[in-house]
């Protein structure tokens, strides 16, 4: 009975199976499309190719999920997947930086 009234630590990162289909979040593909649309002016084809490749890496490793369903465990799995592909730590930093930029621009566009 006590557990019914106790706050669960880190409950904000838990995903409830009842809400999975009801989430109004975007997928990583939607976020990438929005990011590229916002950033398209003055960017060359390398910018688009790198962003699309990095998101493709994420999709290949983790799959397409709603943005609010990715977890720290997914990030660790993705990092290890990239290392197993033989990428250097510098490449990992660039890939994570690029994916973070996609997500950050999304949060800025909502405000």
N, CA, C and O atoms as a printed pandas DataFrame, in Angstrom:
     atom_number atom_name residue_name chain_id  residue_number  x_coord  y_coord  z_coord
0              1         N          UNK        A               1    0.819   -1.185    0.000
1              2        CA          UNK        A               1    0.000    0.000    0.000
2              3         C          UNK        A               1    0.866    1.253    0.000
3              4         O          UNK        A               1    0.508    2.256   -0.616
4              5         N          UNK        A               2    2.006    1.198    0.690
5              6        CA          UNK        A               2    2.882    2.364    0.716
6              7         C          UNK        A               2    3.380    2.713   -0.673
7              8         O          UNK        A               2    3.548    3.890   -0.994
8              9         N          UNK        A               3    3.619    1.700   -1.508
9             10        CA          UNK        A               3    4.167    1.939   -2.833
10            11         C          UNK        A               3    3.195    2.693   -3.732
11            12         O          UNK        A               3    3.626    3.372   -4.663
12            13         N          UNK        A               4    1.919    2.591   -3.482
13            14        CA          UNK        A               4    0.945    3.312   -4.294
14            15         C          UNK        A               4    1.076    4.814   -4.120
15            16         O          UNK        A               4    0.722    5.574   -5.022
16            17         N          UNK        A               5    1.575    5.249   -2.986
17            18        CA          UNK        A               5    1.665    6.674   -2.699
18            19         C          UNK        A               5    3.091    7.198   -2.732
19            20         O          UNK        A               5    3.330    8.360   -2.402
20            21         N          UNK        A               6    4.038    6.360   -3.125
21            22        CA          UNK        A               6    5.441    6.740   -3.148
22            23         C          UNK        A               6    5.832    7.159   -4.558
23            24         O          UNK        A               6    5.458    6.514   -5.537
24            25         N          UNK        A               7    6.586    8.243   -4.646
25            26        CA          UNK        A               7    7.100    8.711   -5.933
26            27         C          UNK        A               7    8.175    7.747   -6.421
27            28         O          UNK        A               7    9.070    7.379   -5.661
28            29         N          UNK        A               8    8.094    7.341   -7.676
29            30        CA          UNK        A               8    9.064    6.428   -8.256
30            31         C          UNK        A               8   10.262    7.244   -8.739
31            32         O          UNK        A               8   10.085    8.185   -9.513
32            33         N          UNK        A               9   11.475    6.908   -8.302
33            34        CA          UNK        A               9   12.653    7.640   -8.773
34            35         C          UNK        A               9   12.788    7.536  -10.290
35            36         O          UNK        A               9   12.602    6.465  -10.869
36            37         N          UNK        A              10   13.109    8.648  -10.917
37            38        CA          UNK        A              10   13.304    8.725  -12.376
38            39         C          UNK        A              10   12.065    8.309  -13.155
39            40         O          UNK        A              10   12.184    7.787  -14.264
40            41         N          UNK        A              11   10.892    8.527  -12.604
41            42        CA          UNK        A              11    9.659    8.137  -13.283
42            43         C          UNK        A              11    9.444    8.909  -14.581
43            44         O          UNK        A              11    8.710    8.453  -15.457
44            45         N          UNK        A              12   10.071   10.065  -14.711
45            46        CA          UNK        A              12    9.914   10.860  -15.917
46            47         C          UNK        A              12   10.533   10.206  -17.153
47            48         O          UNK        A              12   10.215   10.596  -18.276
48            49         N          UNK        A              13   11.416    9.214  -16.964
49            50        CA          UNK        A              13   12.023    8.562  -18.128
50            51         C          UNK        A              13   11.379    7.207  -18.436
51            52         O          UNK        A              13   11.753    6.547  -19.406
52            53         N          UNK        A              14   10.432    6.802  -17.626
53            54        CA          UNK        A              14    9.749    5.541  -17.875
54            55         C          UNK        A              14    8.722    5.725  -18.984
55            56         O          UNK        A              14    8.097    6.779  -19.096
56            57         N          UNK        A              15    8.555    4.695  -19.796
57            58        CA          UNK        A              15    7.576    4.723  -20.864
58            59         C          UNK        A              15    6.440    3.799  -20.473
59            60         O          UNK        A              15    6.652    2.620  -20.188
60            61         N          UNK        A              16    5.258    4.331  -20.462
61            62        CA          UNK        A              16    4.084    3.528  -20.134
62            63         C          UNK        A              16    3.570    2.875  -21.408
63            64         O          UNK        A              16    3.381    3.543  -22.425
64            65         N          UNK        A              17    3.350    1.588  -21.351
65            66        CA          UNK        A              17    2.910    0.867  -22.546
66            67         C          UNK        A              17    1.549    1.337  -23.020
67            68         O          UNK        A              17    1.244    1.183  -24.202
68            69         N          UNK        A              18    0.717    1.901  -22.162
69            70        CA          UNK        A              18   -0.597    2.386  -22.564
70            71         C          UNK        A              18   -0.510    3.654  -23.398
71            72         O          UNK        A              18   -1.436    3.946  -24.156
72            73         N          UNK        A              19    0.570    4.417  -23.284
73            74        CA          UNK        A              19    0.672    5.702  -23.959
74            75         C          UNK        A              19    1.522    5.667  -25.220
75            76         O          UNK        A              19    1.696    6.701  -25.865
76            77         N          UNK        A              20    2.047    4.526  -25.582
77            78        CA          UNK        A              20    2.975    4.467  -26.707
78            79         C          UNK        A              20    2.312    4.958  -27.989
79            80         O          UNK        A              20    2.906    5.758  -28.712
80            81         N          UNK        A              21    1.120    4.511  -28.285
81            82        CA          UNK        A              21    0.451    4.903  -29.513
82            83         C          UNK        A              21   -0.208    6.269  -29.404
83            84         O          UNK        A              21   -0.624    6.831  -30.418
84            85         N          UNK        A              22   -0.311    6.810  -28.210
85            86        CA          UNK        A              22   -0.990    8.078  -28.021
86            87         C          UNK        A              22   -0.015    9.246  -27.956
87            88         O          UNK        A              22   -0.443   10.392  -27.820
88            89         N          UNK        A              23    1.262    8.989  -28.048
89            90        CA          UNK        A              23    2.249   10.060  -27.929
90            91         C          UNK        A              23    2.144   11.003  -29.118
91            92         O          UNK        A              23    1.940   10.571  -30.253
92            93         N          UNK        A              24    2.284   12.290  -28.846
93            94        CA          UNK        A              24    2.237   13.267  -29.928
94            95         C          UNK        A              24    3.636   13.694  -30.351
95            96         O          UNK        A              24    3.800   14.699  -31.043
96            97         N          UNK        A              25    4.636   12.939  -29.940
97            98        CA          UNK        A              25    6.018   13.244  -30.267
98            99         C          UNK        A              25    6.305   12.887  -31.718
99           100         O          UNK        A              25    5.581   12.116  -32.348
100          101         N          UNK        A              26    7.370   13.464  -32.220
101          102        CA          UNK        A              26    7.824   13.170  -33.571
102          103         C          UNK        A              26    8.790   12.000  -33.571
103          104         O          UNK        A              26    9.357   11.653  -32.535
104          105         N          UNK        A              27    8.975   11.395  -34.729
105          106        CA          UNK        A              27   10.020   10.386  -34.873
106          107         C          UNK        A              27   11.326   11.100  -35.201
107          108         O          UNK        A              27   11.330   12.295  -35.498
108          109         N          UNK        A              28   12.417   10.374  -35.148
109          110        CA          UNK        A              28   13.715   10.947  -35.490
110          111         C          UNK        A              28   13.739   11.359  -36.961
111          112         O          UNK        A              28   14.421   12.317  -37.323
112          113         N          UNK        A              29   13.000   10.643  -37.810
113          114        CA          UNK        A              29   12.919   11.008  -39.224
114          115         C          UNK        A              29   12.211   12.351  -39.399
115          116         O          UNK        A              29   12.645   13.192  -40.186
116          117         N          UNK        A              30   11.109   12.546  -38.653
117          118        CA          UNK        A              30   10.383   13.818  -38.701
118          119         C          UNK        A              30   11.272   14.964  -38.234
119          120         O          UNK        A              30   11.285   16.037  -38.836
120          121         N          UNK        A              31   12.012   14.726  -37.159
121          122        CA          UNK        A              31   12.907   15.745  -36.611
122          123         C          UNK        A              31   13.989   16.107  -37.624
123          124         O          UNK        A              31   14.330   17.280  -37.772
124          125         N          UNK        A              32   14.529   15.109  -38.319
125          126        CA          UNK        A              32   15.568   15.365  -39.314
126          127         C          UNK        A              32   15.006   16.204  -40.467
127          128         O          UNK        A              32   15.643   17.159  -40.912
128          129         N          UNK        A              33   13.823   15.846  -40.943
129          130        CA          UNK        A              33   13.215   16.603  -42.043
130          131         C          UNK        A              33   12.993   18.060  -41.655
131          132         O          UNK        A              33   13.258   18.966  -42.446
132          133         N          UNK        A              34   12.510   18.280  -40.451
133          134        CA          UNK        A              34   12.298   19.642  -39.971
134          135         C          UNK        A              34   13.620   20.387  -39.838
135          136         O          UNK        A              34   13.721   21.549  -40.231
136          137         N          UNK        A              35   14.625   19.730  -39.290
137          138        CA          UNK        A              35   15.952   20.320  -39.123
138          139         C          UNK        A              35   16.540   20.735  -40.468
139          140         O          UNK        A              35   17.051   21.844  -40.618
140          141         N          UNK        A              36   16.462   19.835  -41.439
141          142        CA          UNK        A              36   17.026   20.140  -42.755
142          143         C          UNK        A              36   16.257   21.261  -43.446
143          144         O          UNK        A              36   16.840   22.067  -44.171
144          145         N          UNK        A              37   14.972   21.307  -43.224
145          146        CA          UNK        A              37   14.162   22.373  -43.820
146          147         C          UNK        A              37   14.520   23.727  -43.214
147          148         O          UNK        A              37   14.604   24.728  -43.925
148          149         N          UNK        A              38   14.731   23.755  -41.895
149          150        CA          UNK        A              38   15.079   24.997  -41.207
150          151         C          UNK        A              38   16.485   25.459  -41.590
151          152         O          UNK        A              38   16.720   26.658  -41.740
152          153         N          UNK        A              39   17.414   24.528  -41.749
153          154        CA          UNK        A              39   18.825   24.846  -41.989
154          155         C          UNK        A              39   19.227   24.868  -43.461
155          156         O          UNK        A              39   20.405   25.050  -43.768
156          157         N          UNK        A              40   18.280   24.688  -44.377
157          158        CA          UNK        A              40   18.636   24.477  -45.776
158          159         C          UNK        A              40   19.304   25.670  -46.457
159          160         O          UNK        A              40   20.061   25.474  -47.408
160          161         N          UNK        A              41   19.058   26.869  -46.014
161          162        CA          UNK        A              41   19.604   28.050  -46.685
162          163         C          UNK        A              41   21.100   28.187  -46.434
163          164         O          UNK        A              41   21.545   28.276  -45.289
164          165         N          UNK        A              42   21.859   28.204  -47.509
165          166        CA          UNK        A              42   23.301   28.394  -47.413
166          167         C          UNK        A              42   24.092   27.140  -47.097
167          168         O          UNK        A              42   25.308   27.220  -46.922
168          169         N          UNK        A              43   23.458   26.001  -47.018
169          170        CA          UNK        A              43   24.165   24.748  -46.707
170          171         C          UNK        A              43   24.439   23.985  -47.995
171          172         O          UNK        A              43   23.638   24.014  -48.929
172          173         N          UNK        A              44   25.576   23.305  -48.033
173          174        CA          UNK        A              44   25.912   22.516  -49.212
174          175         C          UNK        A              44   25.413   21.080  -49.067
175          176         O          UNK        A              44   24.865   20.693  -48.035
176          177         N          UNK        A              45   25.618   20.308  -50.125
177          178        CA          UNK        A              45   25.093   18.940  -50.130
178          179         C          UNK        A              45   25.779   18.053  -49.094
179          180         O          UNK        A              45   25.196   17.062  -48.656
180          181         N          UNK        A              46   27.009   18.392  -48.695
181          182        CA          UNK        A              46   27.723   17.602  -47.685
182          183         C          UNK        A              46   26.992   17.685  -46.340
183          184         O          UNK        A              46   26.888   16.690  -45.621
184          185         N          UNK        A              47   26.494   18.865  -46.011
185          186        CA          UNK        A              47   25.737   19.048  -44.770
186          187         C          UNK        A              47   24.532   18.106  -44.733
187          188         O          UNK        A              47   24.297   17.425  -43.735
188          189         N          UNK        A              48   23.775   18.074  -45.825
189          190        CA          UNK        A              48   22.589   17.220  -45.896
190          191         C          UNK        A              48   22.978   15.748  -45.867
191          192         O          UNK        A              48   22.347   14.949  -45.175
192          193         N          UNK        A              49   24.012   15.391  -46.615
193          194        CA          UNK        A              49   24.448   13.992  -46.675
194          195         C          UNK        A              49   24.908   13.497  -45.300
195          196         O          UNK        A              49   24.570   12.385  -44.896
196          197         N          UNK        A              50   25.676   14.320  -44.582
197          198        CA          UNK        A              50   26.158   13.925  -43.258
198          199         C          UNK        A              50   25.006   13.745  -42.274
199          200         O          UNK        A              50   24.971   12.767  -41.527
200          201         N          UNK        A              51   24.076   14.676  -42.273
201          202        CA          UNK        A              51   22.934   14.572  -41.364
202          203         C          UNK        A              51   22.102   13.335  -41.674
203          204         O          UNK        A              51   21.725   12.592  -40.768
204          205         N          UNK        A              52   21.819   13.116  -42.945
205          206        CA          UNK        A              52   21.023   11.941  -43.335
206          207         C          UNK        A              52   21.752   10.641  -42.985
207          208         O          UNK        A              52   21.125    9.682  -42.533
208          209         N          UNK        A              53   23.066   10.603  -43.191
209          210        CA          UNK        A              53   23.845    9.404  -42.872
210          211         C          UNK        A              53   23.832    9.130  -41.369
211          212         O          UNK        A              53   23.654    7.987  -40.949
212          213         N          UNK        A              54   24.018   10.170  -40.562
213          214        CA          UNK        A              54   24.054    9.986  -39.111
214          215         C          UNK        A              54   22.710    9.505  -38.568
215          216         O          UNK        A              54   22.667    8.645  -37.689
216          217         N          UNK        A              55   21.626   10.053  -39.085
217          218        CA          UNK        A              55   20.294    9.595  -38.665
218          219         C          UNK        A              55   20.053    8.171  -39.164
219          220         O          UNK        A              55   19.409    7.377  -38.479
220          221         N          UNK        A              56   20.557    7.849  -40.332
221          222        CA          UNK        A              56   20.443    6.480  -40.857
222          223         C          UNK        A              56   21.193    5.497  -39.961
223          224         O          UNK        A              56   20.712    4.389  -39.722
224          225         N          UNK        A              57   22.364    5.892  -39.464
225          226        CA          UNK        A              57   23.095    5.057  -38.513
226          227         C          UNK        A              57   22.232    4.774  -37.278
227          228         O          UNK        A              57   22.123    3.635  -36.824
228          229         N          UNK        A              58   21.631    5.831  -36.755
229          230        CA          UNK        A              58   20.792    5.676  -35.562
230          231         C          UNK        A              58   19.627    4.732  -35.835
231          232         O          UNK        A              58   19.325    3.856  -35.024
232          233         N          UNK        A              59   18.979    4.915  -36.972
233          234        CA          UNK        A              59   17.840    4.060  -37.326
234          235         C          UNK        A              59   18.273    2.609  -37.523
235          236         O          UNK        A              59   17.552    1.684  -37.148
236          237         N          UNK        A              60   19.450    2.414  -38.112
237          238        CA          UNK        A              60   19.946    1.052  -38.340
238          239         C          UNK        A              60   20.238    0.332  -37.036
239          240         O          UNK        A              60   20.020   -0.875  -36.925
240          241         N          UNK        A              61   20.727    1.064  -36.055
241          242        CA          UNK        A              61   21.100    0.457  -34.778
242          243         C          UNK        A              61   19.900    0.306  -33.845
243          244         O          UNK        A              61   19.666   -0.774  -33.303
244          245         N          UNK        A              62   19.153    1.368  -33.659
245          246        CA          UNK        A              62   18.090    1.402  -32.655
246          247         C          UNK        A              62   16.715    1.205  -33.263
247          248         O          UNK        A              62   15.820    0.655  -32.621
248          249         N          UNK        A              63   16.545    1.654  -34.498
249          250        CA          UNK        A              63   15.236    1.629  -35.125
250          251         C          UNK        A              63   14.582    2.997  -35.012
251          252         O          UNK        A              63   15.106    3.902  -34.364
252          253         N          UNK        A              64   13.438    3.129  -35.648
253          254        CA          UNK        A              64   12.702    4.391  -35.612
254          255         C          UNK        A              64   11.756    4.357  -34.423
255          256         O          UNK        A              64   10.892    3.487  -34.316
256          257         N          UNK        A              65   11.940    5.318  -33.541
257          258        CA          UNK        A              65   11.085    5.452  -32.367
258          259         C          UNK        A              65   10.593    6.884  -32.291
259          260         O          UNK        A              65   11.112    7.775  -32.964
260          261         N          UNK        A              66    9.599    7.085  -31.470
261          262        CA          UNK        A              66    9.214    8.450  -31.140
262          263         C          UNK        A              66   10.338    9.048  -30.300
263          264         O          UNK        A              66   10.988    8.333  -29.538
264          265         N          UNK        A              67   10.568   10.337  -30.432
265          266        CA          UNK        A              67   11.706   10.964  -29.758
266          267         C          UNK        A              67   11.675   10.775  -28.254
267          268         O          UNK        A              67   12.724   10.641  -27.624
268          269         N          UNK        A              68   10.491   10.762  -27.675
269          270        CA          UNK        A              68   10.396   10.612  -26.214
270          271         C          UNK        A              68   10.574    9.169  -25.754
271          272         O          UNK        A              68   10.478    8.885  -24.560
272          273         N          UNK        A              69   10.831    8.259  -26.684
273          274        CA          UNK        A              69   11.023    6.859  -26.320
274          275         C          UNK        A              69   12.491    6.416  -26.355
275          276         O          UNK        A              69   12.805    5.297  -25.949
276          277         N          UNK        A              70   13.392    7.281  -26.834
277          278        CA          UNK        A              70   14.811    6.946  -26.805
278          279         C          UNK        A              70   15.313    7.061  -25.371
279          280         O          UNK        A              70   14.857    7.916  -24.612
280          281         N          UNK        A              71   16.246    6.200  -25.009
281          282        CA          UNK        A              71   16.737    6.173  -23.631
282          283         C          UNK        A              71   18.262    6.258  -23.601
283          284         O          UNK        A              71   18.922    6.199  -24.638
284          285         N          UNK        A              72   18.802    6.395  -22.400
285          286        CA          UNK        A              72   20.252    6.389  -22.226
286          287         C          UNK        A              72   20.830    5.036  -22.647
287          288         O          UNK        A              72   21.939    4.968  -23.178
288          289         N          UNK        A              73   20.087    3.976  -22.412
289          290        CA          UNK        A              73   20.532    2.647  -22.834
290          291         C          UNK        A              73   20.641    2.576  -24.362
291          292         O          UNK        A              73   21.543    1.928  -24.893
292          293         N          UNK        A              74   19.720    3.243  -25.060
293          294        CA          UNK        A              74   19.790    3.301  -26.523
294          295         C          UNK        A              74   21.045    4.041  -26.969
295          296         O          UNK        A              74   21.705    3.631  -27.924
296          297         N          UNK        A              75   21.373    5.132  -26.278
297          298        CA          UNK        A              75   22.570    5.903  -26.617
298          299         C          UNK        A              75   23.830    5.057  -26.422
299          300         O          UNK        A              75   24.745    5.106  -27.243
300          301         N          UNK        A              76   23.876    4.289  -25.346
301          302        CA          UNK        A              76   25.021    3.414  -25.093
302          303         C          UNK        A              76   25.125    2.331  -26.159
303          304         O          UNK        A              76   26.213    2.028  -26.649
304          305         N          UNK        A              77   23.989    1.757  -26.508
305          306        CA          UNK        A              77   23.969    0.726  -27.548
306          307         C          UNK        A              77   24.434    1.309  -28.874
307          308         O          UNK        A              77   25.191    0.669  -29.605
308          309         N          UNK        A              78   23.983    2.523  -29.190
309          310        CA          UNK        A              78   24.369    3.196  -30.432
310          311         C          UNK        A              78   25.863    3.491  -30.450
311          312         O          UNK        A              78   26.530    3.285  -31.464
312          313         N          UNK        A              79   26.382    3.968  -29.338
313          314        CA          UNK        A              79   27.815    4.261  -29.231
314          315         C          UNK        A              79   28.637    2.996  -29.483
315          316         O          UNK        A              79   29.607    3.023  -30.241
316          317         N          UNK        A              80   28.252    1.901  -28.852
317          318        CA          UNK        A              80   28.980    0.647  -29.030
318          319         C          UNK        A              80   28.861    0.141  -30.462
319          320         O          UNK        A              80   29.820   -0.406  -31.008
320          321         N          UNK        A              81   27.709    0.316  -31.067
321          322        CA          UNK        A              81   27.478   -0.087  -32.460
322          323         C          UNK        A              81   28.424    0.670  -33.385
323          324         O          UNK        A              81   29.010    0.092  -34.301
324          325         N          UNK        A              82   28.566    1.974  -33.135
325          326        CA          UNK        A              82   29.473    2.788  -33.945
326          327         C          UNK        A              82   30.925    2.352  -33.750
327          328         O          UNK        A              82   31.689    2.271  -34.712
328          329         N          UNK        A              83   31.299    2.074  -32.505
329          330        CA          UNK        A              83   32.657    1.599  -32.230
330          331         C          UNK        A              83   32.914    0.267  -32.922
331          332         O          UNK        A              83   33.993    0.052  -33.473
332          333         N          UNK        A              84   31.927   -0.630  -32.897
333          334        CA          UNK        A              84   32.056   -1.927  -33.559
334          335         C          UNK        A              84   32.212   -1.790  -35.075
335          336         O          UNK        A              84   32.796   -2.654  -35.728
336          337         N          UNK        A              85   31.686   -0.702  -35.622
337          338        CA          UNK        A              85   31.843   -0.429  -37.058
338          339         C          UNK        A              85   33.251    0.059  -37.374
339          340         O          UNK        A              85   33.625    0.159  -38.543
340          341         N          UNK        A              86   34.039    0.364  -36.336
341          342        CA          UNK        A              86   35.403    0.803  -36.529
342          343         C          UNK        A              86   35.580    2.313  -36.590
343          344         O          UNK        A              86   36.640    2.792  -36.993
344          345         N          UNK        A              87   34.560    3.071  -36.196
345          346        CA          UNK        A              87   34.679    4.521  -36.215
346          347         C          UNK        A              87   35.539    5.008  -35.056
347          348         O          UNK        A              87   35.570    4.399  -33.987
348          349         N          UNK        A              88   36.227    6.101  -35.284
349          350        CA          UNK        A              88   37.090    6.679  -34.253
350          351         C          UNK        A              88   36.257    7.465  -33.251
351          352         O          UNK        A              88   35.084    7.752  -33.489
352          353         N          UNK        A              89   36.871    7.804  -32.140
353          354        CA          UNK        A              89   36.153    8.581  -31.125
354          355         C          UNK        A              89   35.798    9.962  -31.661
355          356         O          UNK        A              89   34.770   10.522  -31.281
356          357         N          UNK        A              90   36.624   10.518  -32.531
357          358        CA          UNK        A              90   36.301   11.803  -33.159
358          359         C          UNK        A              90   35.060   11.712  -34.030
359          360         O          UNK        A              90   34.222   12.614  -34.028
360          361         N          UNK        A              91   34.949   10.628  -34.768
361          362        CA          UNK        A              91   33.761   10.426  -35.598
362          363         C          UNK        A              91   32.518   10.267  -34.730
363          364         O          UNK        A              91   31.456   10.800  -35.052
364          365         N          UNK        A              92   32.653    9.535  -33.632
365          366        CA          UNK        A              92   31.528    9.376  -32.711
366          367         C          UNK        A              92   31.067   10.726  -32.174
367          368         O          UNK        A              92   29.870   11.002  -32.105
368          369         N          UNK        A              93   32.026   11.558  -31.798
369          370        CA          UNK        A              93   31.673   12.887  -31.283
370          371         C          UNK        A              93   30.927   13.697  -32.329
371          372         O          UNK        A              93   29.945   14.364  -32.004
372          373         N          UNK        A              94   31.375   13.654  -33.584
373          374        CA          UNK        A              94   30.709   14.403  -34.651
374          375         C          UNK        A              94   29.298   13.869  -34.896
375          376         O          UNK        A              94   28.365   14.645  -35.102
376          377         N          UNK        A              95   29.144   12.552  -34.874
377          378        CA          UNK        A              95   27.828   11.953  -35.100
378          379         C          UNK        A              95   26.870   12.334  -33.981
379          380         O          UNK        A              95   25.740   12.747  -34.241
380          381         N          UNK        A              96   27.320   12.195  -32.732
381          382        CA          UNK        A              96   26.465   12.559  -31.601
382          383         C          UNK        A              96   26.162   14.053  -31.593
383          384         O          UNK        A              96   25.048   14.458  -31.265
384          385         N          UNK        A              97   27.153   14.877  -31.956
385          386        CA          UNK        A              97   26.941   16.320  -32.014
386          387         C          UNK        A              97   25.877   16.644  -33.059
387          388         O          UNK        A              97   25.004   17.479  -32.821
388          389         N          UNK        A              98   25.949   15.985  -34.216
389          390        CA          UNK        A              98   24.991   16.233  -35.281
390          391         C          UNK        A              98   23.580   15.817  -34.873
391          392         O          UNK        A              98   22.621   16.547  -35.125
392          393         N          UNK        A              99   23.450   14.651  -34.246
393          394        CA          UNK        A              99   22.131   14.190  -33.806
394          395         C          UNK        A              99   21.590   15.117  -32.722
395          396         O          UNK        A              99   20.396   15.417  -32.693
396          397         N          UNK        A             100   22.470   15.567  -31.835
397          398        CA          UNK        A             100   22.059   16.518  -30.795
398          399         C          UNK        A             100   21.580   17.824  -31.426
399          400         O          UNK        A             100   20.612   18.420  -30.954
400          401         N          UNK        A             101   22.247   18.267  -32.480
401          402        CA          UNK        A             101   21.836   19.491  -33.174
402          403         C          UNK        A             101   20.441   19.340  -33.764
403          404         O          UNK        A             101   19.638   20.272  -33.718
404          405         N          UNK        A             102   20.155   18.171  -34.316
405          406        CA          UNK        A             102   18.815   17.907  -34.856
406          407         C          UNK        A             102   17.775   18.040  -33.741
407          408         O          UNK        A             102   16.741   18.680  -33.929
408          409         N          UNK        A             103   18.047   17.441  -32.594
409          410        CA          UNK        A             103   17.102   17.460  -31.487
410          411         C          UNK        A             103   17.002   18.844  -30.847
411          412         O          UNK        A             103   15.912   19.264  -30.458
412          413         N          UNK        A             104   18.112   19.548  -30.732
413          414        CA          UNK        A             104   18.113   20.872  -30.129
414          415         C          UNK        A             104   17.355   21.871  -30.997
415          416         O          UNK        A             104   16.605   22.699  -30.482
416          417         N          UNK        A             105   17.546   21.795  -32.290
417          418        CA          UNK        A             105   16.846   22.727  -33.181
418          419         C          UNK        A             105   15.346   22.480  -33.124
419          420         O          UNK        A             105   14.548   23.403  -33.287
420          421         N          UNK        A             106   14.976   21.243  -32.893
421          422        CA          UNK        A             106   13.557   20.912  -32.779
422          423         C          UNK        A             106   12.955   21.574  -31.558
423          424         O          UNK        A             106   11.859   22.131  -31.633
424          425         N          UNK        A             107   13.648   21.523  -30.440
425          426        CA          UNK        A             107   13.119   22.128  -29.214
426          427         C          UNK        A             107   13.088   23.650  -29.344
427          428         O          UNK        A             107   12.202   24.297  -28.784
428          429         N          UNK        A             108   14.036   24.225  -30.071
429          430        CA          UNK        A             108   14.041   25.679  -30.269
430          431         C          UNK        A             108   12.914   26.103  -31.193
431          432         O          UNK        A             108   12.363   27.193  -31.037
432          433         N          UNK        A             109   12.561   25.249  -32.162
433          434        CA          UNK        A             109   11.493   25.612  -33.106
434          435         C          UNK        A             109   10.112   25.538  -32.455
435          436         O          UNK        A             109    9.159   26.135  -32.955
436          437         N          UNK        A             110    9.998   24.802  -31.332
437          438        CA          UNK        A             110    8.718   24.704  -30.628
438          439         C          UNK        A             110    8.454   25.923  -29.765
439          440         O          UNK        A             110    7.305   26.216  -29.434
440          441         N          UNK        A             111    9.534   26.652  -29.391
441          442        CA          UNK        A             111    9.346   27.813  -28.520
442          443         C          UNK        A             111    9.118   29.071  -29.295
443          444         O          UNK        A             111    8.944   30.137  -28.704
